[in-house]
Coordinates of N, CA, C and O in Angstrom, one line a residue:
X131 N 0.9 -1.2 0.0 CA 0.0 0.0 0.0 C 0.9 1.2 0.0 O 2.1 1.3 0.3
X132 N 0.0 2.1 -0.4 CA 1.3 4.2 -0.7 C 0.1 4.7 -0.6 O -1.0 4.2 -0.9
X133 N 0.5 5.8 0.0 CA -0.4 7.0 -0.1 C -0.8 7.9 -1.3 O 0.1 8.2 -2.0
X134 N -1.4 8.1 -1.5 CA -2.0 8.9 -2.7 C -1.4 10.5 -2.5 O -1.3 11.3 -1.5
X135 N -1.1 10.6 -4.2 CA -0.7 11.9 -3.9 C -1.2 13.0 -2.5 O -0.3 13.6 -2.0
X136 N -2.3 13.1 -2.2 CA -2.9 14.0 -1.2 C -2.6 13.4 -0.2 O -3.1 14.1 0.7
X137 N -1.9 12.3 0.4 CA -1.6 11.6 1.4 C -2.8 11.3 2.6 O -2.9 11.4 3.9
X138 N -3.7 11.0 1.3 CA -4.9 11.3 2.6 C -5.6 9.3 2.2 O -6.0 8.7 3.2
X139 N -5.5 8.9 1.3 CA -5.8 8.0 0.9 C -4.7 6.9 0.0 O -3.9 7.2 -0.8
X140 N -5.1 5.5 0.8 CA -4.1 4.5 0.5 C -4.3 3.9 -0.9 O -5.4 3.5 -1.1
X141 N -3.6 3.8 -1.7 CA -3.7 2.8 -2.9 C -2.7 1.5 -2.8 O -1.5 1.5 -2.5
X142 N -3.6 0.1 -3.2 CA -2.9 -0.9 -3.1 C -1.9 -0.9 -4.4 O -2.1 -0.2 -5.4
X143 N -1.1 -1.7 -4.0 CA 0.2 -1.7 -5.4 C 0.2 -3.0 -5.9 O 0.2 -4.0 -5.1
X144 N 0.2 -3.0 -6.8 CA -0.2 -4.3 -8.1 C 1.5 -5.4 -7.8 O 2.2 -5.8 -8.7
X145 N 1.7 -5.4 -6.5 CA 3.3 -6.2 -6.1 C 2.5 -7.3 -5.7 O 1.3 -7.3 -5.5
X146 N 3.5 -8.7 -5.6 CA 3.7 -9.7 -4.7 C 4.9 -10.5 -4.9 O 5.5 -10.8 -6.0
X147 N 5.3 -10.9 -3.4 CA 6.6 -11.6 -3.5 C 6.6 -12.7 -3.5 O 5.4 -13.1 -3.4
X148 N 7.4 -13.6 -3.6 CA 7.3 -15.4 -3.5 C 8.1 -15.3 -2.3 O 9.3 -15.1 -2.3
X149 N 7.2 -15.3 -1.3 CA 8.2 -15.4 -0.3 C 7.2 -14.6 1.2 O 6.1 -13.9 0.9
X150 N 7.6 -14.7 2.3 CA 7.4 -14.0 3.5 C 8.5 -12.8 3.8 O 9.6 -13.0 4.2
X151 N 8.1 -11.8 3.6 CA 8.9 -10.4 4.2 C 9.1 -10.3 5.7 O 8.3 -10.3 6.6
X152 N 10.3 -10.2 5.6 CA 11.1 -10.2 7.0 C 11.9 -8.4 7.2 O 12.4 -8.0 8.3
X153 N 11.8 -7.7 6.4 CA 12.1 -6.8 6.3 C 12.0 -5.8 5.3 O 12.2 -6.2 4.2
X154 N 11.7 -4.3 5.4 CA 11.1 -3.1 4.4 C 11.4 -2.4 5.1 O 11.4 -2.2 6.3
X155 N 12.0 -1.6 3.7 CA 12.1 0.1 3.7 C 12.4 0.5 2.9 O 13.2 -0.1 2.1
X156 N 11.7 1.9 2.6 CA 11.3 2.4 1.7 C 11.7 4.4 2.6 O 11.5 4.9 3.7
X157 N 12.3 4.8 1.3 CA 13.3 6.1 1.4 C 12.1 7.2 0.9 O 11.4 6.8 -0.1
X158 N 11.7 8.1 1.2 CA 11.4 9.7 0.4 C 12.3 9.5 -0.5 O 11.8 10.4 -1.0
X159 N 13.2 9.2 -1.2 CA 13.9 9.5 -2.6 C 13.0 8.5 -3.7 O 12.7 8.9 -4.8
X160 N 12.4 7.1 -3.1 CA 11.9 6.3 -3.6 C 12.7 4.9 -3.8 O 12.6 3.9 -4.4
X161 N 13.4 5.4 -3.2 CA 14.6 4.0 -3.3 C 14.3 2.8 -1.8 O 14.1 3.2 -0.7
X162 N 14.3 1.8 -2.0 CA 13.8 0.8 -1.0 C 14.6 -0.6 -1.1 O 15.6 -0.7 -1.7
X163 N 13.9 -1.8 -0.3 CA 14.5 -2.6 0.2 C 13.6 -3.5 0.6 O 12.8 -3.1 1.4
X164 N 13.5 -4.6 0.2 CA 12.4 -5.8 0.8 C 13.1 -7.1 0.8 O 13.5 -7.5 -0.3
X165 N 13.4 -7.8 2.1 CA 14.1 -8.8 2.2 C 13.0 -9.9 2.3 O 11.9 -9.5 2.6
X166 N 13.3 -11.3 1.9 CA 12.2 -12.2 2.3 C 12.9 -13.2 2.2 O 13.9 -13.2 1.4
X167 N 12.4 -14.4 3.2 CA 12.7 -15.7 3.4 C 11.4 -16.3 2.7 O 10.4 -15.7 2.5
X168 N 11.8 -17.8 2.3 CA 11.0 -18.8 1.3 C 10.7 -20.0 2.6 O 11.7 -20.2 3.4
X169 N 9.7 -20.6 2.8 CA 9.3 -21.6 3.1 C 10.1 -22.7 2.9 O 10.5 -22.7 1.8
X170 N 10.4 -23.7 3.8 CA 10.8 -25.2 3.5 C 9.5 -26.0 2.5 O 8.3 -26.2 2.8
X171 N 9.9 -26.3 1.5 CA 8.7 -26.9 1.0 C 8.5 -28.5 1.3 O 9.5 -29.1 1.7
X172 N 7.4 -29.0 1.1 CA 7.4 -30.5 1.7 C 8.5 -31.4 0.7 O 8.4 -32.5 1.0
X173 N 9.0 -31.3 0.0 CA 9.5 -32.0 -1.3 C 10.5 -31.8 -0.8 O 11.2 -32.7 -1.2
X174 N 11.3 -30.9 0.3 CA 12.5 -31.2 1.0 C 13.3 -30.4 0.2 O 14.5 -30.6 0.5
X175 N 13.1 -29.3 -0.9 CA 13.6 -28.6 -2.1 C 13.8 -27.1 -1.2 O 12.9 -26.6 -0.6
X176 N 15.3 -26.6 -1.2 CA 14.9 -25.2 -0.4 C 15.2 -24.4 -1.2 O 16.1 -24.8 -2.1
X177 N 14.7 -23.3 -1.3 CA 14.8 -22.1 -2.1 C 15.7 -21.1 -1.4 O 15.8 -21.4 -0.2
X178 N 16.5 -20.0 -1.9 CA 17.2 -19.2 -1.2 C 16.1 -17.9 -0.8 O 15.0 -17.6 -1.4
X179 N 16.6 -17.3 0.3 CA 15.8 -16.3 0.3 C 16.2 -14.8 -0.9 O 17.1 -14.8 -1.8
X180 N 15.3 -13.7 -0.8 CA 15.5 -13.2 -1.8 C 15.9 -11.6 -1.4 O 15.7 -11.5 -0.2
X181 N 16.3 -10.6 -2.0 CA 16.7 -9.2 -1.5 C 16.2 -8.5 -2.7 O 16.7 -8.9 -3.8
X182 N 14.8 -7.3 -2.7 CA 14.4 -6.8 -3.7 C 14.6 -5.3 -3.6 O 14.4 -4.8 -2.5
X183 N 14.9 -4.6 -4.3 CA 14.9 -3.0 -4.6 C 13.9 -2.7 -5.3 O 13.1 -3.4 -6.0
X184 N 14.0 -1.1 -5.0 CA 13.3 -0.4 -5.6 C 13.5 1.4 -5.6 O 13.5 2.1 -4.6
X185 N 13.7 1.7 -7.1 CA 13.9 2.9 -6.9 C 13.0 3.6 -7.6 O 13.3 4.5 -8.3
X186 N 11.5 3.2 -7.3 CA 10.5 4.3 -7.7 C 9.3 4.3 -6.7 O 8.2 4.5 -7.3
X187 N 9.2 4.1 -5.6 CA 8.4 4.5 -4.8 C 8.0 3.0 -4.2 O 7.6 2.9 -3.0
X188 N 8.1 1.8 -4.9 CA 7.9 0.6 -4.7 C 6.9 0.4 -5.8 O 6.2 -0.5 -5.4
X189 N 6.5 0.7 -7.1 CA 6.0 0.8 -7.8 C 6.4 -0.3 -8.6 O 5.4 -0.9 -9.1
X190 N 7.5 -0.7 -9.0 CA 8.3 -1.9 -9.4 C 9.5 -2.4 -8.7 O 10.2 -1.5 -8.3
X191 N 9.8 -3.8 -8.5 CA 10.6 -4.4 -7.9 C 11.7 -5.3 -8.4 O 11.5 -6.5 -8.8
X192 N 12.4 -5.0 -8.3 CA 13.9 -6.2 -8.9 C 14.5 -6.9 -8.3 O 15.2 -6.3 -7.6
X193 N 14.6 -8.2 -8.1 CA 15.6 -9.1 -7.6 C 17.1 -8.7 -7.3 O 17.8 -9.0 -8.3
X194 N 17.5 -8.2 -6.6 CA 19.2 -7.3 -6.6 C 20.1 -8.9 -6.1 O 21.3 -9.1 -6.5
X195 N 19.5 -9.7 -5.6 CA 20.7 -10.9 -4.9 C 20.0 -12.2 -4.1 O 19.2 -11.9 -3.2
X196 N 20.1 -13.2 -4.3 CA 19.8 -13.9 -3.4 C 20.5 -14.5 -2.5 O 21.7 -14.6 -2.8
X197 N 20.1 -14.8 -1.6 CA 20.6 -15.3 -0.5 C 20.9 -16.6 -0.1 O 20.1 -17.2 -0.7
X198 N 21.9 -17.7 0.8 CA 21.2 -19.1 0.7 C 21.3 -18.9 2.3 O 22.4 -19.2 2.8
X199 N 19.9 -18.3 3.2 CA 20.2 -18.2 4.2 C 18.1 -18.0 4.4 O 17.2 -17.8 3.6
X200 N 18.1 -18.3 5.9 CA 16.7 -17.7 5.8 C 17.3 -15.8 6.6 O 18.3 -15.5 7.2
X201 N 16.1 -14.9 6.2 CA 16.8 -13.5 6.3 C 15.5 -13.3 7.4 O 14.3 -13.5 7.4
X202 N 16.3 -12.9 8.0 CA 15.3 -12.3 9.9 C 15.0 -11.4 9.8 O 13.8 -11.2 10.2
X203 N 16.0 -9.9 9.3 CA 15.3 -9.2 9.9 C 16.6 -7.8 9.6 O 17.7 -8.2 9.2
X204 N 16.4 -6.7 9.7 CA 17.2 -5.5 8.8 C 17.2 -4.4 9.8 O 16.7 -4.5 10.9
X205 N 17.9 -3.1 9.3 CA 17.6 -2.1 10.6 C 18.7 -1.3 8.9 O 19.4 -1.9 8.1
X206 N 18.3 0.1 9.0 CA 18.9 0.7 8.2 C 18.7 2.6 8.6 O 17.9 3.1 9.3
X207 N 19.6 3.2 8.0 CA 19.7 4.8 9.2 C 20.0 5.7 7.4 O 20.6 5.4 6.4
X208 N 19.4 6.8 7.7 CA 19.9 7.6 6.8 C 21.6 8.1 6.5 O 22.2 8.8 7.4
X209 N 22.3 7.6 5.6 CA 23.0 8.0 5.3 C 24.5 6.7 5.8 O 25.7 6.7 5.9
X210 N 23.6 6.0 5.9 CA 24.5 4.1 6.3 C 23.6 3.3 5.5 O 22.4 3.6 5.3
X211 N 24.4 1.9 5.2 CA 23.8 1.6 4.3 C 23.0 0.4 5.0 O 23.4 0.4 6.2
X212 N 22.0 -0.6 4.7 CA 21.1 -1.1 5.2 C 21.7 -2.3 5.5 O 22.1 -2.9 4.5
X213 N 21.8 -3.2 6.7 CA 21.9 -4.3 7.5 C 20.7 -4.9 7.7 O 19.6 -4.5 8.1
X214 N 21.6 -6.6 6.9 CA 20.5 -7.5 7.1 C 20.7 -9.1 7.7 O 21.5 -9.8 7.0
X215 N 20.5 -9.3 8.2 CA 20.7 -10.2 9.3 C 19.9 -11.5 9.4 O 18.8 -11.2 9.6
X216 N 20.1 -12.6 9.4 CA 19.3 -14.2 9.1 C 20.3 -15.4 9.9 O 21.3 -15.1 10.6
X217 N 20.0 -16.6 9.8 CA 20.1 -17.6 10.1 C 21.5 -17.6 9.7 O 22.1 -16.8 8.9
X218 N 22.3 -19.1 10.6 CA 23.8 -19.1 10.5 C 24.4 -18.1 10.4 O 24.9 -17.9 9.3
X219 N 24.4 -16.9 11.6 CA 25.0 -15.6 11.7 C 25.2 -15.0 9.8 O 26.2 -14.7 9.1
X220 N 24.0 -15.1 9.5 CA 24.6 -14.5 8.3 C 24.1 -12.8 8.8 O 23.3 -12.5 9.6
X221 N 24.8 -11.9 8.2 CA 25.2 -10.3 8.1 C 25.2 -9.9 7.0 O 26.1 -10.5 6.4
X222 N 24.9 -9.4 6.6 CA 25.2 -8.5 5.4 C 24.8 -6.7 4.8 O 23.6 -6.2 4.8
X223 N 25.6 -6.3 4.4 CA 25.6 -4.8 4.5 C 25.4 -3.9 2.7 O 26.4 -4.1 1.9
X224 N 24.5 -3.1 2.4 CA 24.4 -2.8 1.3 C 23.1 -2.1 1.5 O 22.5 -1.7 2.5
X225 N 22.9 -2.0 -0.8 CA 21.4 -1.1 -0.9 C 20.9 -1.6 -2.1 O 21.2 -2.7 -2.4
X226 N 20.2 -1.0 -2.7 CA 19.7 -1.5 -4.2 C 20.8 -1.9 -5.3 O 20.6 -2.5 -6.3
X227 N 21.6 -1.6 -5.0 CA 22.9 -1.8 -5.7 C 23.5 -3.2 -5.6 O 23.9 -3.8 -6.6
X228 N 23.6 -3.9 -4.1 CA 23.5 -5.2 -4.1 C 23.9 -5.1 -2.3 O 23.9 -4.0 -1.6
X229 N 24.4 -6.5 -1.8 CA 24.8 -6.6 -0.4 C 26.1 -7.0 -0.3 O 26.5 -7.4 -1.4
X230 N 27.0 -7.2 0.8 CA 28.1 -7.6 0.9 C 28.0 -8.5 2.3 O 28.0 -8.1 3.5
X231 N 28.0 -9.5 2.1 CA 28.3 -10.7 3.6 C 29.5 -10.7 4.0 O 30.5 -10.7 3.3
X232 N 29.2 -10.8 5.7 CA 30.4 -10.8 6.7 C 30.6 -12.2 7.0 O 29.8 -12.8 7.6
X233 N 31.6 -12.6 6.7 CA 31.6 -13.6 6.8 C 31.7 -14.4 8.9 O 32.7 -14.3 9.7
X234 N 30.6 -14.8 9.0 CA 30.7 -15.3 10.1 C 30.1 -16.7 10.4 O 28.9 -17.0 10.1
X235 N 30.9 -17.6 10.8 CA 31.4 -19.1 10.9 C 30.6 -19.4 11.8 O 31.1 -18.9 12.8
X236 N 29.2 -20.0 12.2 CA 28.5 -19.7 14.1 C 27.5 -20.6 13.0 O 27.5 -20.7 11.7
X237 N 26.8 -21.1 14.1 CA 25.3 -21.3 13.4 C 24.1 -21.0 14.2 O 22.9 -21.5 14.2
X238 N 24.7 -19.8 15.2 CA 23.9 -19.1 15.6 C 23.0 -18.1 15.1 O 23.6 -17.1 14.8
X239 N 21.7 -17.9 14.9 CA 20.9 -16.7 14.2 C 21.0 -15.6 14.6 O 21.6 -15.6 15.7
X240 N 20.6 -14.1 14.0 CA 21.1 -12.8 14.2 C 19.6 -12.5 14.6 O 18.6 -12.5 13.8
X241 N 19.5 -12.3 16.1 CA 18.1 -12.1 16.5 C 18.0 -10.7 16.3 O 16.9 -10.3 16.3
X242 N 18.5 -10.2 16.3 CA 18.1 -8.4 16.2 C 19.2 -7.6 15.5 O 20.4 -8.0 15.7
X243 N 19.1 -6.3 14.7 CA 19.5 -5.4 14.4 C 19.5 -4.2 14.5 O 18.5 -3.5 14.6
X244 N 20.5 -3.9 14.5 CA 20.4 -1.6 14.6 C 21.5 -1.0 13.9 O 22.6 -1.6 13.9
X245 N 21.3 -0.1 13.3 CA 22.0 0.7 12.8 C 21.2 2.4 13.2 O 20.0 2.6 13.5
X246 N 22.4 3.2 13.2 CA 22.0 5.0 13.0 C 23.3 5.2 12.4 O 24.2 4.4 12.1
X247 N 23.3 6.9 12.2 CA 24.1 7.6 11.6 C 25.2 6.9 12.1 O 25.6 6.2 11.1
X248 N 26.1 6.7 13.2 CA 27.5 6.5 13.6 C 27.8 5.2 14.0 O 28.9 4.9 14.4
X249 N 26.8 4.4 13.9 CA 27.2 3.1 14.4 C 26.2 2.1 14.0 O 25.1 2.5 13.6
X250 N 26.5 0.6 14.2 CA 25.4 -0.5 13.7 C 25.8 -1.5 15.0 O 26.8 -1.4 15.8
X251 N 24.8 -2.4 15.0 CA 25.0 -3.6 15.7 C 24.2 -4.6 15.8 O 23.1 -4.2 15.8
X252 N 24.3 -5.8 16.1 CA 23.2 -7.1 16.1 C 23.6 -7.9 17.0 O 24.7 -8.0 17.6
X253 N 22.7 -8.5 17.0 CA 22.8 -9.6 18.5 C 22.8 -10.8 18.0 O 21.8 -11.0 17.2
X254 N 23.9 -12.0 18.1 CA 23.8 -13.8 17.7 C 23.2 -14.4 19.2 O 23.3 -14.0 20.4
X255 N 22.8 -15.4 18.6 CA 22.0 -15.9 19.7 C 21.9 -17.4 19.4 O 21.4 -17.6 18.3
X256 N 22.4 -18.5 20.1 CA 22.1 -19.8 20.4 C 20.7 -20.0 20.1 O 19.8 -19.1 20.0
X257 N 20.4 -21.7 19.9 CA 19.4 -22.0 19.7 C 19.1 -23.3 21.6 O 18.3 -24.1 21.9
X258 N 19.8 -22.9 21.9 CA 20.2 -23.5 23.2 C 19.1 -23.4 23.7 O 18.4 -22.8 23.0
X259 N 18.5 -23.8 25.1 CA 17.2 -23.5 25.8 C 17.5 -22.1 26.7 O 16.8 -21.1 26.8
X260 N 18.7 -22.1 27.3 CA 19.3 -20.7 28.0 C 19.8 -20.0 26.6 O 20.7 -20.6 26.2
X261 N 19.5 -19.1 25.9 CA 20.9 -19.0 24.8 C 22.1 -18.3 25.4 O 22.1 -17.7 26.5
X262 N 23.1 -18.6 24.5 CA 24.6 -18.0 24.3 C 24.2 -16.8 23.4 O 23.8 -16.9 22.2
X263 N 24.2 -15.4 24.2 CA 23.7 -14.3 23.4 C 25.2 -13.2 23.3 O 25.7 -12.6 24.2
X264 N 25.6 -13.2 21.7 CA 26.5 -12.0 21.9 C 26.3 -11.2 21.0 O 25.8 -11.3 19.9
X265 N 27.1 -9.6 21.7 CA 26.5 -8.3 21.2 C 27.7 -8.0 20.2 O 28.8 -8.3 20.4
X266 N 27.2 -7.3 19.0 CA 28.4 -7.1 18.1 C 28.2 -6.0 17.8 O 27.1 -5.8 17.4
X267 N 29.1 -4.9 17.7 CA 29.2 -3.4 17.2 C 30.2 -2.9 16.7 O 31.3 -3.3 17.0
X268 N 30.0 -1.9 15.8 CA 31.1 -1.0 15.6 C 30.4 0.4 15.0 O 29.2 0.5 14.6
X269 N 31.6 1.4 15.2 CA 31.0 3.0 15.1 C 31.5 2.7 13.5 O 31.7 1.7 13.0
X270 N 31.4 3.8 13.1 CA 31.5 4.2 11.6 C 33.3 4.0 11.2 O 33.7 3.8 10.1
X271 N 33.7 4.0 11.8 CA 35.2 4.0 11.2 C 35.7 2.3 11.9 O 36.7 2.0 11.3
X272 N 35.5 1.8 12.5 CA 36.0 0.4 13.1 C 36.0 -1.0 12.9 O 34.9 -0.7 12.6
X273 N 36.1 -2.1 12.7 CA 36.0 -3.2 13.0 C 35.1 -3.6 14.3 O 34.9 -2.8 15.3
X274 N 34.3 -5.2 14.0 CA 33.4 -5.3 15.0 C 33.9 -5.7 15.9 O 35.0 -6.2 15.9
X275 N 33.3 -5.5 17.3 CA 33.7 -5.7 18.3 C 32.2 -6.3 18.9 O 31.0 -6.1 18.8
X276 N 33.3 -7.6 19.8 CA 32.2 -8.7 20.6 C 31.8 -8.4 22.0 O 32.4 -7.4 22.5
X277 N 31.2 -8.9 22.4 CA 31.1 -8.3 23.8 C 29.5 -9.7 24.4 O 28.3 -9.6 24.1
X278 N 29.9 -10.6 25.2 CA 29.3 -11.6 25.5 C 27.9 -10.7 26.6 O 27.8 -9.6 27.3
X279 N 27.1 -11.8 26.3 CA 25.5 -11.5 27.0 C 24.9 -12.2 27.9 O 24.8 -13.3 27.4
X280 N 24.4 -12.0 29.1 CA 23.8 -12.8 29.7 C 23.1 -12.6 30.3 O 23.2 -12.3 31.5
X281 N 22.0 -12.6 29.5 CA 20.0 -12.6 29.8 C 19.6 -14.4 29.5 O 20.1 -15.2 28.8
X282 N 18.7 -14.5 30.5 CA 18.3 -16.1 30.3 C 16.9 -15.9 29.3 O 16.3 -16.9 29.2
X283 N 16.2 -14.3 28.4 CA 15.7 -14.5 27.7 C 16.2 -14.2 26.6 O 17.4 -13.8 26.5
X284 N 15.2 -14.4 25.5 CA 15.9 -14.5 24.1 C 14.6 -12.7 23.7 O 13.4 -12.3 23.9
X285 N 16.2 -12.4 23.1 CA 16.1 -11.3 22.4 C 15.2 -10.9 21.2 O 15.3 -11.6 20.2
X286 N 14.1 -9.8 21.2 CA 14.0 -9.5 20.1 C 14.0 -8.0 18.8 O 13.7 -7.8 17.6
X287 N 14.5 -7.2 20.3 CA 14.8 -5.9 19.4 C 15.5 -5.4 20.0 O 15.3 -5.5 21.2
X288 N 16.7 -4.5 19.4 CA 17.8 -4.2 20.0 C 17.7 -2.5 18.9 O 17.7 -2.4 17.6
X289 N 17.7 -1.7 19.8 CA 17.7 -0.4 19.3 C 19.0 0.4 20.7 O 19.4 0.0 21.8
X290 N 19.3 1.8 19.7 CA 20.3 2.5 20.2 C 19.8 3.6 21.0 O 18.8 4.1 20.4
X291 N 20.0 4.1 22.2 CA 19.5 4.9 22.6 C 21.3 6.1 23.1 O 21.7 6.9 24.0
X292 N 21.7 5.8 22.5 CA 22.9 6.9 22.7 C 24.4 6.3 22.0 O 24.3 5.3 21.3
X293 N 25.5 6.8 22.2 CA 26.5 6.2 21.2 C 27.1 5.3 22.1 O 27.7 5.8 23.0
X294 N 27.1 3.9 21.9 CA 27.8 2.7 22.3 C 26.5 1.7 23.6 O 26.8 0.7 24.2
X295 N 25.2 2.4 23.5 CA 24.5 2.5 24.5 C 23.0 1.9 23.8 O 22.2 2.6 23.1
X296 N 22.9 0.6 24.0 CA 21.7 -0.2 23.3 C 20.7 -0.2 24.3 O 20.9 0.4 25.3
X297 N 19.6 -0.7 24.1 CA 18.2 -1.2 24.6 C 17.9 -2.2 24.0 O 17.6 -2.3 22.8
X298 N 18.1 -3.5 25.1 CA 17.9 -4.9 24.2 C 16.4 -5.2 25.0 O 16.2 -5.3 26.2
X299 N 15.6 -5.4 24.1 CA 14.1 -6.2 24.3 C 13.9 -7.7 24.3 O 14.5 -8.4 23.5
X300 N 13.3 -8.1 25.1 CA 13.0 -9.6 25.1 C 11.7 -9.5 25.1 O 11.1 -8.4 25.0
X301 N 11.1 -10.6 25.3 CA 9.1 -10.5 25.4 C 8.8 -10.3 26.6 O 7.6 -10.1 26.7
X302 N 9.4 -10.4 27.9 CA 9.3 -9.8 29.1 C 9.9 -8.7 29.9 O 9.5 -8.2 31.0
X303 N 11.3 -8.4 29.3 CA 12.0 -7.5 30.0 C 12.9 -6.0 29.1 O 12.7 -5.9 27.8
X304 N 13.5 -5.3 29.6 CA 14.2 -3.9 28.9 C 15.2 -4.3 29.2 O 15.3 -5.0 30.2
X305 N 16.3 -4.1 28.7 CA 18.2 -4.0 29.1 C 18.7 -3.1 28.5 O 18.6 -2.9 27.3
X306 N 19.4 -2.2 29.4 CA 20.2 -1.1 29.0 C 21.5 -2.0 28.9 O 21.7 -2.9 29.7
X307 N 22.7 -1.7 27.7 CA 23.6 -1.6 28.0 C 24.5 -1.1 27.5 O 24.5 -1.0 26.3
X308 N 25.5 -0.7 28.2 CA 26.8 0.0 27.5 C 28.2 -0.8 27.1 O 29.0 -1.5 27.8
X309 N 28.3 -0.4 25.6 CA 29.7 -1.0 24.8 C 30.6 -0.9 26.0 O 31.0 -1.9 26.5
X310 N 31.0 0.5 26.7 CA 32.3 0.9 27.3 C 32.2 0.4 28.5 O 33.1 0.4 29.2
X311 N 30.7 -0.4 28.9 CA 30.5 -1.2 30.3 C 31.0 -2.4 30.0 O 31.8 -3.0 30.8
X312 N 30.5 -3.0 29.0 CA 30.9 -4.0 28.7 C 32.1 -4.9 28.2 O 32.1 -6.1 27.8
X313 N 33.1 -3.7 28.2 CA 34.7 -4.2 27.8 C 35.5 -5.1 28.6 O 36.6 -5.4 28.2

């Protein structure tokens, strides 16, 4: 759905994806982003997930890359480029142009993501019944940096509330924490 020119009324958009959306965004320039993971099909046949652009309001859509991961979940900041985050710690960083994967060896999933102007970060997380939860960051000019977690819940949104300074959500609790606390 888009707003109509007068922004008073929604028009549906003649789109659909093969796939479940795990992530969207969409720019005032008209330039966007739609991540999706594909279903296990019963035939045991897996499909990769997919990464779509768009640089006309979402009005048409392109396949920019596929993935062979399932894709969780994204966080993207004006003027940094968009983080997207799925199963077996996959990471990857880009825009309609295409993505670039970090390579990370875990077969831990990337339960949450953030980015803003000066910095990004996401949380890996065990599939353990306690998980093994760790925090990964870096500011705009650095390499990532690890920093181990221990909440006995599992994470699901991790936003920035100051520079090195997250708010990690679970389904029952808030966590402040600090990079520079946590060294």
């Amino acid at each position: 759905m888009r707003l109509r020119g007068n922004r008073t009324e929604w028009e549906q958009l003649p789109v659909s994806f093969p796939g479940v959306g795990s992530y969207l965004e969409l720019a005032e320039s008209g330039e966007g982003i739609c991540a999706l993971w594909r279903p296990q099909r019963t035939t045991g046949f897996r499909e990769s997930s997919g990464i779509y652009g768009t640089r006309d309001g979402g009005t048409t859509w392109d396949k920019i890359q596929e993935v062979d991961t399932t894709l969780l979940g994204g966080a993207s900041s004006f003027g940094r480029p968009t983080l997207l985050g799925g199963s077996n710690g996959y990471i990857a960083e880009g825009n309609v142009d295409g993505f670039t994967a970090f390579s990370l060896s875990t077969p831990d999933e990337v339960a949450a993501v953030a980015c803003d102007q000066f910095q990004q970060a996401f949380v890996l997380e065990s599939d353990d019944e306690i998980p093994v939860q760790t925090l990964r960051w870096r500011d705009a000019s650095s390499s990532w940096r690890s920093f181990n977690l221990s909440l006995a819940d599992r994470i699901v949104d991790i936003e920035f509330v100051g520079f090195g300074v997250v708010l990690l959500g679970t389904r029952k609790s808030l966590y402040i924490y600090s990079v520079e606390l946590l060294q």
